Coordinates of C-alpha atoms in Angstrom, one line a residue:
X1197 CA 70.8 -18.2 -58.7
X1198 CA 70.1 -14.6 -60.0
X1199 CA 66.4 -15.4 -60.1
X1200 CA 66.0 -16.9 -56.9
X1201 CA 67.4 -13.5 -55.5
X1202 CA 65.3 -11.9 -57.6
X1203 CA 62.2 -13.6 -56.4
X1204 CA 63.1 -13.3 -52.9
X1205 CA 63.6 -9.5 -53.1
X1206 CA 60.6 -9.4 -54.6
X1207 CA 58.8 -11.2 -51.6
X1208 CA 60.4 -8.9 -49.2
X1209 CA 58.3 -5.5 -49.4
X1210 CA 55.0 -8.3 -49.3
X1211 CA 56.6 -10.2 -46.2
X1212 CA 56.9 -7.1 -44.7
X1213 CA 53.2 -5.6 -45.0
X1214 CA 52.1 -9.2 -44.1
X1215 CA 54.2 -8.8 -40.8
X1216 CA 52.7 -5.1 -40.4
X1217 CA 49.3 -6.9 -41.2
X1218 CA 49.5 -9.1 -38.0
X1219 CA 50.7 -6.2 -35.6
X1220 CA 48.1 -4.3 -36.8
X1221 CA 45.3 -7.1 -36.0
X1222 CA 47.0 -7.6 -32.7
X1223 CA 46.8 -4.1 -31.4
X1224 CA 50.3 -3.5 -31.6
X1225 CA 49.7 -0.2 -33.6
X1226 CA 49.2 1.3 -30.2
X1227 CA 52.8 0.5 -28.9
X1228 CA 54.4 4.0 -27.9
X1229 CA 51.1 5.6 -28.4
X1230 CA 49.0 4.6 -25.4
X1231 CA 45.5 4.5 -25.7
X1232 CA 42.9 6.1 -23.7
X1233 CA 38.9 5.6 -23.7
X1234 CA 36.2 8.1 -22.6
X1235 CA 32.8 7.3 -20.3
X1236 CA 29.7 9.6 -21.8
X1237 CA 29.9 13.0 -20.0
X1238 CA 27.3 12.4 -17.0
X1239 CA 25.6 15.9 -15.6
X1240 CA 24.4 16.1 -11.7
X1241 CA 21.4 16.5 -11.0
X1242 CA 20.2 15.0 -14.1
X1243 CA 17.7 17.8 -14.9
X1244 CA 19.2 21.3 -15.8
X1245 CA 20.9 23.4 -14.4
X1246 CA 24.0 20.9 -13.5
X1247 CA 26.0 21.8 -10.8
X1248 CA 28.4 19.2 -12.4
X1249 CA 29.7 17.3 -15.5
X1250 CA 31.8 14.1 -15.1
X1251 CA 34.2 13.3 -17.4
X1252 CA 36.2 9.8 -17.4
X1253 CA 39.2 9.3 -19.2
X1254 CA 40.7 5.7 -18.4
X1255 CA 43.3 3.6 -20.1
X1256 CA 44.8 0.1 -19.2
X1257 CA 47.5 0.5 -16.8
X1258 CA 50.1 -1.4 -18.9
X1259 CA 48.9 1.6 -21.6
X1260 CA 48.4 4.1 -19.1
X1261 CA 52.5 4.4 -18.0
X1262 CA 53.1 7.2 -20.8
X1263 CA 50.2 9.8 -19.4
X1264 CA 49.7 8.6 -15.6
X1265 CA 50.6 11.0 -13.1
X1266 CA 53.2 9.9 -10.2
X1267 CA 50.1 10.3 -7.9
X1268 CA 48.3 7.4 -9.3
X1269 CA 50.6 5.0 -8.7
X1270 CA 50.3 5.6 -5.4
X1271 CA 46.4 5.1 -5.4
X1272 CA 44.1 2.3 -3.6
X1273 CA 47.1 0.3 -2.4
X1274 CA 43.9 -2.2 -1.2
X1275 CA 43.2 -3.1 -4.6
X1276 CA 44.2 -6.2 -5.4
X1277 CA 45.0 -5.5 -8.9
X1278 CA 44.6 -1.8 -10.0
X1279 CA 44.1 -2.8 -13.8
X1280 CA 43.1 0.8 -15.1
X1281 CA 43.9 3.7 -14.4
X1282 CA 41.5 6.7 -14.6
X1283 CA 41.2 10.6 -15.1
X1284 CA 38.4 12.3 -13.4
X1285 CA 37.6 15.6 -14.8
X1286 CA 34.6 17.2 -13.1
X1287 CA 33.1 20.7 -15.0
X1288 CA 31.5 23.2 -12.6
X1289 CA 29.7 26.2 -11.9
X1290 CA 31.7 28.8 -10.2
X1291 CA 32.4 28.8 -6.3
X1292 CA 33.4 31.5 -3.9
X1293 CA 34.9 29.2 -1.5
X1294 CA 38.5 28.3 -0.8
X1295 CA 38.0 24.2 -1.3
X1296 CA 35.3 22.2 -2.0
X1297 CA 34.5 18.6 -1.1
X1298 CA 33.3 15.8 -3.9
X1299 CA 31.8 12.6 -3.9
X1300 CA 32.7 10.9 -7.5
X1301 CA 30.4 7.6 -7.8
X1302 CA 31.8 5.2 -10.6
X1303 CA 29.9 2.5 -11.8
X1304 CA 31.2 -0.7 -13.9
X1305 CA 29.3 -2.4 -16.3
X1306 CA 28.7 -5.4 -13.8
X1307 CA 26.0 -3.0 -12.0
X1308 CA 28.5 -2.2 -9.2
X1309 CA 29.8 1.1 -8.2
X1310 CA 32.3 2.9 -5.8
X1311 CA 32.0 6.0 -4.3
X1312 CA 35.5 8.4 -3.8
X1313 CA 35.4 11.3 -1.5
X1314 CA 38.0 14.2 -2.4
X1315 CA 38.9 17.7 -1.9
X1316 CA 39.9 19.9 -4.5
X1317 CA 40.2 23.9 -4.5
X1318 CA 37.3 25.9 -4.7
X1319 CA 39.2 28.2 -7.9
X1320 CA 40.5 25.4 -10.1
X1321 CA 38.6 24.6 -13.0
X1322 CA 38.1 21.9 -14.0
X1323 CA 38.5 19.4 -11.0
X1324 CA 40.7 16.8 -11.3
X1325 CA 41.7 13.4 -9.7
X1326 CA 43.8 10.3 -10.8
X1327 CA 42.2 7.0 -9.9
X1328 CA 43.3 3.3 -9.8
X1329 CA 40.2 1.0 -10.6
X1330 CA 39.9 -2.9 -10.7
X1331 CA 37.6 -2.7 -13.9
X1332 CA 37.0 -0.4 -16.5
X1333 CA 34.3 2.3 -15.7
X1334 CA 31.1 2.8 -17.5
X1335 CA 30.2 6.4 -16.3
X1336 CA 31.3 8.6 -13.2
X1337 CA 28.5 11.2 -11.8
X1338 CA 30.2 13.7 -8.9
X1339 CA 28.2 15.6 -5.8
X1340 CA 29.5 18.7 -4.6
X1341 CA 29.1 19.7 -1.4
X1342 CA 30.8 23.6 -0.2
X1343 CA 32.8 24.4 2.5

């Protein structure tokens, strides 16, 4: 009986990182630690100087509860499923104005886009806005137009 136990003890540390193995090749190493994706920065107008850079940072929604803002979950109640929720950063030149109105066009790798219209303080730096999307975003380019 002795060796049997001894066997089986044995088998225990390798059961174990066989176990971890699985997790690990189901994606479960990012339980607790949600994970977020980036879009490439996108400049507008294309050709320097940029007024603006774009900067997406979107994770799953079931991921996304850890770092989501309260805000968010209030966002694009017509959706019918908000599946990801998304960070817009937006870098700019300075403005002299008390607000500023933007135009954030985000396109999905089915060829579609969607256009948001915001308002965020002329003085903050960067801009910033939580979004709800359907799909995962490919890029984001913003327009700025002064007040």
């Amino acid at each position: 009986m002795s060796g049997a136990r001894g066997r089986r003890a044995r088998q225990g540390p390798a059961r174990l990182a066989s176990i971890f193995a699985l997790l690990l090749s189901l994606g479960c190493h990012e339980l607790g630690n949600p994970v977020t994706r980036e879009t490439p920065a996108t400049p507008y107008p294309s050709a320097a100087p940029h007024s603006t850079v774009t900067h997406v940072t979107y994770a799953h929604s079931r991921e996304a509860v850890a770092w989501r803002r309260p805000p968010a979950h209030a966002l694009d109640q017509a959706l019918p499923s908000a599946r990801y929720i998304a960070r817009i950063d937006v870098e700019h030149a300075p403005v002299a104005v008390s607000r500023v109105r933007l135009a954030t066009t985000v396109a999905f790798a089915d060829g579609t886009t969607r256009t948001v219209e915001w308002i965020a303080p002329g003085a903050e730096s960067p801009w910033s806005l939580d979004l709800a999307l359907a799909a995962p975003p490919v890029r984001a380019m913003t327009r700025v137009a002064v007040h």
